[in-house]
Amino acid sequence: QIEKCVELIMLEVNKDHPGKFSSDLSFQSKVGPVKWLDPYTEVVLEEMGKGGLKNVVVVPLSFVQEHVETLEEIDQEFKEVAEEHGIEKFKRVPALNSDPDFINCLADITVDALTKPSLRVSETLDLYQKVSQPPSYSPFELGVTSKAEQINGRIAMLALASLAVTQVIKSGCPDIAGPAIAGKEPFCAAFSADGWQWIFNLLAIFN
Protein backbone atom coordinates (compact mmCIF):
# COMPACT_ATOMS: atom_id res chain seq x y z
CA GLN A 1 0.00 0.00 0.00
CA ILE A 2 2.78 2.42 0.91
CA GLU A 3 4.82 1.44 -2.14
CA LYS A 4 1.79 2.01 -4.37
CA CYS A 5 1.29 5.41 -2.76
CA VAL A 6 4.91 6.34 -3.54
CA GLU A 7 4.42 5.23 -7.14
CA LEU A 8 1.30 7.38 -7.59
CA ILE A 9 2.92 10.43 -5.98
CA MET A 10 5.97 10.19 -8.24
CA LEU A 11 3.76 9.89 -11.31
CA GLU A 12 2.14 13.18 -10.35
CA VAL A 13 5.46 14.85 -9.46
CA ASN A 14 7.05 13.84 -12.77
CA LYS A 15 3.94 14.44 -14.85
CA ASP A 16 5.43 17.40 -16.74
CA HIS A 17 9.07 16.24 -16.52
CA PRO A 18 9.18 12.43 -16.79
CA GLY A 19 12.04 10.94 -14.80
CA LYS A 20 13.35 14.28 -13.51
CA PHE A 21 12.80 13.49 -9.82
CA SER A 22 13.63 10.20 -8.09
CA SER A 23 12.38 8.77 -4.80
CA ASP A 24 13.51 6.47 -1.99
CA LEU A 25 11.16 4.80 0.48
CA SER A 26 12.39 4.57 4.08
CA PHE A 27 10.87 3.99 7.51
CA GLN A 28 11.01 5.53 10.98
CA SER A 29 9.37 5.01 14.40
CA LYS A 30 11.52 2.04 15.46
CA VAL A 31 11.18 1.47 19.21
CA GLY A 32 12.99 -1.16 21.25
CA PRO A 33 15.02 -4.19 20.10
CA VAL A 34 12.39 -5.70 17.79
CA LYS A 35 13.30 -5.58 14.10
CA TRP A 36 11.40 -2.85 12.27
CA LEU A 37 10.71 -2.07 8.63
CA ASP A 38 13.79 -0.99 6.76
CA PRO A 39 15.71 0.79 5.33
CA TYR A 40 15.72 3.27 8.22
CA THR A 41 15.32 6.93 7.28
CA GLU A 42 18.48 8.13 9.04
CA VAL A 43 20.55 5.52 7.18
CA VAL A 44 19.04 6.52 3.84
CA LEU A 45 19.75 10.20 4.54
CA GLU A 46 23.36 9.40 5.37
CA GLU A 47 23.75 7.47 2.12
CA MET A 48 22.13 10.28 0.12
CA GLY A 49 24.49 12.84 1.62
CA LYS A 50 27.55 10.68 1.03
CA GLY A 51 26.38 10.21 -2.57
CA GLY A 52 26.45 13.96 -3.16
CA LEU A 53 22.71 14.69 -3.03
CA LYS A 54 22.04 18.30 -1.97
CA ASN A 55 18.24 18.65 -2.02
CA VAL A 56 15.71 16.42 -0.26
CA VAL A 57 11.93 16.71 0.11
CA VAL A 58 10.40 14.37 2.69
CA VAL A 59 6.80 13.20 2.21
CA PRO A 60 5.42 11.65 5.45
CA LEU A 61 3.15 9.10 3.77
CA SER A 62 1.99 7.25 6.87
CA PHE A 63 1.21 10.31 8.99
CA VAL A 64 -2.10 12.07 8.38
CA GLN A 65 -1.55 14.82 10.96
CA GLU A 66 1.31 16.75 12.52
CA HIS A 67 2.67 15.21 15.72
CA VAL A 68 5.97 14.39 17.43
CA GLU A 69 7.19 12.19 14.59
CA THR A 70 6.81 14.94 11.99
CA LEU A 71 7.50 18.04 14.07
CA GLU A 72 10.44 16.64 16.01
CA GLU A 73 11.77 13.44 14.47
CA ILE A 74 11.60 14.58 10.83
CA ASP A 75 11.80 18.38 11.11
CA GLN A 76 14.57 18.42 13.72
CA GLU A 77 16.37 15.10 14.17
CA PHE A 78 16.40 13.96 10.53
CA LYS A 79 17.19 17.47 9.36
CA GLU A 80 20.30 17.42 11.56
CA VAL A 81 21.33 14.05 10.13
CA ALA A 82 20.84 15.38 6.59
CA GLU A 83 22.88 18.54 7.20
CA GLU A 84 25.67 16.60 8.93
CA HIS A 85 26.08 14.49 5.79
CA GLY A 86 26.13 17.33 3.26
CA ILE A 87 22.48 17.77 2.31
CA GLU A 88 21.97 21.53 2.00
CA LYS A 89 18.21 21.86 1.50
CA PHE A 90 15.93 19.66 3.60
CA LYS A 91 12.17 20.26 3.28
CA ARG A 92 9.08 18.37 4.41
CA VAL A 93 5.65 18.26 2.82
CA PRO A 94 2.93 19.09 5.42
CA ALA A 95 0.73 16.25 6.65
CA LEU A 96 -2.87 16.10 5.41
CA ASN A 97 -4.28 17.42 8.70
CA SER A 98 -7.74 18.92 8.02
CA ASP A 99 -7.38 19.30 4.26
CA PRO A 100 -10.96 19.29 2.85
CA ASP A 101 -10.22 16.58 0.27
CA PHE A 102 -8.81 14.32 2.98
CA ILE A 103 -11.78 14.88 5.30
CA ASN A 104 -14.23 14.18 2.46
CA CYS A 105 -12.32 11.00 1.64
CA LEU A 106 -12.58 9.83 5.27
CA ALA A 107 -16.30 10.59 5.26
CA ASP A 108 -16.82 8.56 2.08
CA ILE A 109 -14.87 5.60 3.51
CA THR A 110 -16.86 5.75 6.76
CA VAL A 111 -20.24 5.90 5.05
CA ASP A 112 -19.24 3.01 2.78
CA ALA A 113 -18.06 0.93 5.77
CA LEU A 114 -21.43 1.37 7.54
CA THR A 115 -23.11 -0.66 4.78
CA LYS A 116 -20.76 -3.63 5.31
CA PRO A 117 -20.73 -6.33 8.02
CA SER A 118 -18.65 -5.77 11.14
CA LEU A 119 -15.26 -7.49 11.23
CA ARG A 120 -12.50 -7.89 13.76
CA VAL A 121 -9.23 -6.12 12.99
CA SER A 122 -7.52 -9.44 12.20
CA GLU A 123 -10.37 -10.45 9.89
CA THR A 124 -10.22 -7.11 8.11
CA LEU A 125 -6.47 -7.46 7.56
CA ASP A 126 -6.85 -11.00 6.27
CA LEU A 127 -9.61 -9.88 3.90
CA TYR A 128 -7.61 -6.89 2.65
CA GLN A 129 -4.44 -8.93 2.19
CA LYS A 130 -6.42 -11.83 0.69
CA VAL A 131 -5.03 -14.28 3.22
CA SER A 132 -7.18 -17.40 3.38
CA GLN A 133 -5.29 -18.90 6.30
CA PRO A 134 -2.83 -16.80 8.33
CA PRO A 135 0.61 -18.40 8.59
CA SER A 136 1.69 -19.69 11.98
CA TYR A 137 4.64 -18.03 13.67
CA SER A 138 6.94 -19.21 16.39
CA PRO A 139 6.13 -17.39 19.65
CA PHE A 140 9.83 -16.50 19.82
CA GLU A 141 10.05 -15.03 16.31
CA LEU A 142 11.17 -11.42 16.14
CA GLY A 143 10.01 -8.96 13.52
CA VAL A 144 6.87 -7.18 12.35
CA THR A 145 4.37 -10.04 12.53
CA SER A 146 1.02 -10.23 14.29
CA LYS A 147 2.23 -13.03 16.54
CA ALA A 148 5.46 -11.22 17.41
CA GLU A 149 3.55 -8.06 18.26
CA GLN A 150 1.15 -10.07 20.42
CA ILE A 151 4.06 -11.61 22.34
CA ASN A 152 5.76 -8.22 22.67
CA GLY A 153 2.55 -6.71 24.06
CA ARG A 154 2.14 -9.50 26.61
CA ILE A 155 5.74 -9.18 27.74
CA ALA A 156 5.27 -5.42 28.19
CA MET A 157 2.06 -5.94 30.20
CA LEU A 158 3.77 -8.56 32.38
CA ALA A 159 6.71 -6.22 33.00
CA LEU A 160 4.42 -3.35 34.02
CA ALA A 161 2.33 -5.60 36.27
CA SER A 162 5.49 -6.99 37.90
CA LEU A 163 6.75 -3.46 38.53
CA ALA A 164 3.44 -2.46 40.12
CA VAL A 165 3.29 -5.57 42.32
CA THR A 166 6.91 -5.08 43.42
CA GLN A 167 6.16 -1.48 44.39
CA VAL A 168 3.09 -2.54 46.41
CA ILE A 169 5.01 -5.28 48.23
CA LYS A 170 7.92 -2.96 48.92
CA SER A 171 6.12 0.24 49.94
CA GLY A 172 2.54 -0.80 50.64
CA CYS A 173 -0.56 1.17 49.66
CA PRO A 174 -1.83 4.49 50.99
CA ASP A 175 -5.33 4.71 52.44
CA ILE A 176 -7.83 6.24 50.03
CA ALA A 177 -11.29 7.77 50.12
CA GLY A 178 -13.59 6.02 47.66
CA PRO A 179 -14.06 2.49 46.29
CA ALA A 180 -11.70 0.33 48.32
CA ILE A 181 -10.92 -3.08 49.71
CA ALA A 182 -9.74 -2.97 53.32
CA GLY A 183 -9.47 0.81 52.95
CA LYS A 184 -7.08 0.56 50.03
CA GLU A 185 -7.23 1.12 46.30
CA PRO A 186 -8.44 -2.20 44.77
CA PHE A 187 -5.30 -2.97 42.75
CA CYS A 188 -3.03 -2.34 45.74
CA ALA A 189 -5.29 -4.35 48.02
CA ALA A 190 -5.09 -7.32 45.68
CA PHE A 191 -1.36 -7.58 46.35
CA SER A 192 -1.17 -6.62 50.03
CA ALA A 193 -1.64 -8.97 52.98
CA ASP A 194 -4.30 -6.89 54.73
CA GLY A 195 -6.22 -6.65 51.48
CA TRP A 196 -6.74 -10.41 51.66
CA GLN A 197 -7.53 -10.45 55.39
CA TRP A 198 -11.27 -10.79 54.80
CA ILE A 199 -10.62 -14.08 53.00
CA PHE A 200 -8.52 -15.34 55.88
CA ASN A 201 -11.30 -14.37 58.32
CA LEU A 202 -13.85 -16.20 56.17
CA LEU A 203 -11.73 -19.36 56.08
CA ALA A 204 -11.26 -19.17 59.85
CA ILE A 205 -15.04 -19.32 60.32
CA PHE A 206 -15.29 -22.65 58.48
CA ASN A 207 -12.35 -24.05 60.40
PDB file of C-alpha atoms in Angstrom, residues 41-163:
ATOM      1  CA  THR A  41      15.324   6.931   7.280  1.00  0.00           C
ATOM      2  CA  GLU A  42      18.477   8.129   9.043  1.00  0.00           C
ATOM      3  CA  VAL A  43      20.545   5.521   7.182  1.00  0.00           C
ATOM      4  CA  VAL A  44      19.038   6.524   3.838  1.00  0.00           C
ATOM      5  CA  LEU A  45      19.749  10.201   4.539  1.00  0.00           C
ATOM      6  CA  GLU A  46      23.364   9.400   5.374  1.00  0.00           C
ATOM      7  CA  GLU A  47      23.755   7.468   2.117  1.00  0.00           C
ATOM      8  CA  MET A  48      22.134  10.275   0.122  1.00  0.00           C
ATOM      9  CA  GLY A  49      24.485  12.841   1.616  1.00  0.00           C
ATOM     10  CA  LYS A  50      27.555  10.683   1.025  1.00  0.00           C
ATOM     11  CA  GLY A  51      26.377  10.209  -2.568  1.00  0.00           C
ATOM     12  CA  GLY A  52      26.454  13.962  -3.157  1.00  0.00           C
ATOM     13  CA  LEU A  53      22.709  14.689  -3.034  1.00  0.00           C
ATOM     14  CA  LYS A  54      22.043  18.296  -1.970  1.00  0.00           C
ATOM     15  CA  ASN A  55      18.240  18.649  -2.018  1.00  0.00           C
ATOM     16  CA  VAL A  56      15.708  16.422  -0.255  1.00  0.00           C
ATOM     17  CA  VAL A  57      11.931  16.712   0.106  1.00  0.00           C
ATOM     18  CA  VAL A  58      10.398  14.371   2.691  1.00  0.00           C
ATOM     19  CA  VAL A  59       6.800  13.203   2.207  1.00  0.00           C
ATOM     20  CA  PRO A  60       5.420  11.655   5.455  1.00  0.00           C
ATOM     21  CA  LEU A  61       3.149   9.105   3.769  1.00  0.00           C
ATOM     22  CA  SER A  62       1.986   7.253   6.872  1.00  0.00           C
ATOM     23  CA  PHE A  63       1.213  10.312   8.989  1.00  0.00           C
ATOM     24  CA  VAL A  64      -2.095  12.075   8.385  1.00  0.00           C
ATOM     25  CA  GLN A  65      -1.547  14.820  10.963  1.00  0.00           C
ATOM     26  CA  GLU A  66       1.309  16.750  12.521  1.00  0.00           C
ATOM     27  CA  HIS A  67       2.673  15.205  15.715  1.00  0.00           C
ATOM     28  CA  VAL A  68       5.965  14.390  17.431  1.00  0.00           C
ATOM     29  CA  GLU A  69       7.191  12.185  14.588  1.00  0.00           C
ATOM     30  CA  THR A  70       6.805  14.938  11.991  1.00  0.00           C
ATOM     31  CA  LEU A  71       7.496  18.042  14.068  1.00  0.00           C
ATOM     32  CA  GLU A  72      10.437  16.642  16.012  1.00  0.00           C
ATOM     33  CA  GLU A  73      11.768  13.436  14.473  1.00  0.00           C
ATOM     34  CA  ILE A  74      11.597  14.584  10.830  1.00  0.00           C
ATOM     35  CA  ASP A  75      11.804  18.383  11.114  1.00  0.00           C
ATOM     36  CA  GLN A  76      14.570  18.421  13.719  1.00  0.00           C
ATOM     37  CA  GLU A  77      16.372  15.099  14.167  1.00  0.00           C
ATOM     38  CA  PHE A  78      16.401  13.960  10.533  1.00  0.00           C
ATOM     39  CA  LYS A  79      17.188  17.474   9.360  1.00  0.00           C
ATOM     40  CA  GLU A  80      20.305  17.418  11.560  1.00  0.00           C
ATOM     41  CA  VAL A  81      21.325  14.048  10.127  1.00  0.00           C
ATOM     42  CA  ALA A  82      20.835  15.382   6.591  1.00  0.00           C
ATOM     43  CA  GLU A  83      22.879  18.536   7.201  1.00  0.00           C
ATOM     44  CA  GLU A  84      25.667  16.600   8.932  1.00  0.00           C
ATOM     45  CA  HIS A  85      26.080  14.495   5.788  1.00  0.00           C
ATOM     46  CA  GLY A  86      26.131  17.332   3.263  1.00  0.00           C
ATOM     47  CA  ILE A  87      22.485  17.772   2.308  1.00  0.00           C
ATOM     48  CA  GLU A  88      21.967  21.528   2.005  1.00  0.00           C
ATOM     49  CA  LYS A  89      18.205  21.858   1.497  1.00  0.00           C
ATOM     50  CA  PHE A  90      15.926  19.655   3.602  1.00  0.00           C
ATOM     51  CA  LYS A  91      12.175  20.261   3.282  1.00  0.00           C
ATOM     52  CA  ARG A  92       9.081  18.372   4.408  1.00  0.00           C
ATOM     53  CA  VAL A  93       5.647  18.257   2.822  1.00  0.00           C
ATOM     54  CA  PRO A  94       2.933  19.089   5.420  1.00  0.00           C
ATOM     55  CA  ALA A  95       0.730  16.253   6.654  1.00  0.00           C
ATOM     56  CA  LEU A  96      -2.869  16.099   5.406  1.00  0.00           C
ATOM     57  CA  ASN A  97      -4.279  17.415   8.702  1.00  0.00           C
ATOM     58  CA  SER A  98      -7.742  18.923   8.022  1.00  0.00           C
ATOM     59  CA  ASP A  99      -7.383  19.298   4.259  1.00  0.00           C
ATOM     60  CA  PRO A 100     -10.964  19.293   2.850  1.00  0.00           C
ATOM     61  CA  ASP A 101     -10.221  16.581   0.267  1.00  0.00           C
ATOM     62  CA  PHE A 102      -8.806  14.320   2.982  1.00  0.00           C
ATOM     63  CA  ILE A 103     -11.782  14.877   5.298  1.00  0.00           C
ATOM     64  CA  ASN A 104     -14.226  14.183   2.462  1.00  0.00           C
ATOM     65  CA  CYS A 105     -12.324  11.001   1.643  1.00  0.00           C
ATOM     66  CA  LEU A 106     -12.577   9.831   5.272  1.00  0.00           C
ATOM     67  CA  ALA A 107     -16.303  10.588   5.258  1.00  0.00           C
ATOM     68  CA  ASP A 108     -16.816   8.555   2.076  1.00  0.00           C
ATOM     69  CA  ILE A 109     -14.874   5.596   3.507  1.00  0.00           C
ATOM     70  CA  THR A 110     -16.857   5.747   6.764  1.00  0.00           C
ATOM     71  CA  VAL A 111     -20.238   5.896   5.050  1.00  0.00           C
ATOM     72  CA  ASP A 112     -19.238   3.012   2.783  1.00  0.00           C
ATOM     73  CA  ALA A 113     -18.065   0.930   5.771  1.00  0.00           C
ATOM     74  CA  LEU A 114     -21.430   1.366   7.536  1.00  0.00           C
ATOM     75  CA  THR A 115     -23.108  -0.665   4.784  1.00  0.00           C
ATOM     76  CA  LYS A 116     -20.761  -3.635   5.310  1.00  0.00           C
ATOM     77  CA  PRO A 117     -20.730  -6.330   8.023  1.00  0.00           C
ATOM     78  CA  SER A 118     -18.653  -5.768  11.143  1.00  0.00           C
ATOM     79  CA  LEU A 119     -15.257  -7.491  11.226  1.00  0.00           C
ATOM     80  CA  ARG A 120     -12.502  -7.890  13.757  1.00  0.00           C
ATOM     81  CA  VAL A 121      -9.230  -6.119  12.990  1.00  0.00           C
ATOM     82  CA  SER A 122      -7.519  -9.441  12.199  1.00  0.00           C
ATOM     83  CA  GLU A 123     -10.375 -10.450   9.890  1.00  0.00           C
ATOM     84  CA  THR A 124     -10.219  -7.110   8.107  1.00  0.00           C
ATOM     85  CA  LEU A 125      -6.472  -7.457   7.563  1.00  0.00           C
ATOM     86  CA  ASP A 126      -6.850 -11.001   6.269  1.00  0.00           C
ATOM     87  CA  LEU A 127      -9.605  -9.883   3.901  1.00  0.00           C
ATOM     88  CA  TYR A 128      -7.610  -6.892   2.652  1.00  0.00           C
ATOM     89  CA  GLN A 129      -4.438  -8.934   2.194  1.00  0.00           C
ATOM     90  CA  LYS A 130      -6.416 -11.826   0.689  1.00  0.00           C
ATOM     91  CA  VAL A 131      -5.028 -14.285   3.220  1.00  0.00           C
ATOM     92  CA  SER A 132      -7.182 -17.401   3.378  1.00  0.00           C
ATOM     93  CA  GLN A 133      -5.290 -18.901   6.304  1.00  0.00           C
ATOM     94  CA  PRO A 134      -2.833 -16.795   8.327  1.00  0.00           C
ATOM     95  CA  PRO A 135       0.614 -18.404   8.593  1.00  0.00           C
ATOM     96  CA  SER A 136       1.686 -19.695  11.980  1.00  0.00           C
ATOM     97  CA  TYR A 137       4.638 -18.027  13.670  1.00  0.00           C
ATOM     98  CA  SER A 138       6.939 -19.212  16.387  1.00  0.00           C
ATOM     99  CA  PRO A 139       6.132 -17.392  19.646  1.00  0.00           C
ATOM    100  CA  PHE A 140       9.828 -16.500  19.822  1.00  0.00           C
ATOM    101  CA  GLU A 141      10.051 -15.035  16.311  1.00  0.00           C
ATOM    102  CA  LEU A 142      11.173 -11.419  16.139  1.00  0.00           C
ATOM    103  CA  GLY A 143      10.008  -8.955  13.525  1.00  0.00           C
ATOM    104  CA  VAL A 144       6.872  -7.178  12.349  1.00  0.00           C
ATOM    105  CA  THR A 145       4.366 -10.043  12.530  1.00  0.00           C
ATOM    106  CA  SER A 146       1.021 -10.226  14.285  1.00  0.00           C
ATOM    107  CA  LYS A 147       2.234 -13.029  16.543  1.00  0.00           C
ATOM    108  CA  ALA A 148       5.464 -11.223  17.414  1.00  0.00           C
ATOM    109  CA  GLU A 149       3.554  -8.058  18.260  1.00  0.00           C
ATOM    110  CA  GLN A 150       1.153 -10.071  20.420  1.00  0.00           C
ATOM    111  CA  ILE A 151       4.056 -11.606  22.340  1.00  0.00           C
ATOM    112  CA  ASN A 152       5.760  -8.218  22.669  1.00  0.00           C
ATOM    113  CA  GLY A 153       2.546  -6.715  24.064  1.00  0.00           C
ATOM    114  CA  ARG A 154       2.137  -9.496  26.615  1.00  0.00           C
ATOM    115  CA  ILE A 155       5.745  -9.183  27.741  1.00  0.00           C
ATOM    116  CA  ALA A 156       5.269  -5.423  28.186  1.00  0.00           C
ATOM    117  CA  MET A 157       2.060  -5.945  30.204  1.00  0.00           C
ATOM    118  CA  LEU A 158       3.771  -8.559  32.378  1.00  0.00           C
ATOM    119  CA  ALA A 159       6.706  -6.223  32.999  1.00  0.00           C
ATOM    120  CA  LEU A 160       4.417  -3.347  34.021  1.00  0.00           C
ATOM    121  CA  ALA A 161       2.334  -5.598  36.272  1.00  0.00           C
ATOM    122  CA  SER A 162       5.490  -6.989  37.898  1.00  0.00           C
ATOM    123  CA  LEU A 163       6.750  -3.463  38.534  1.00  0.00           C
TER     124      LEU A 163
END
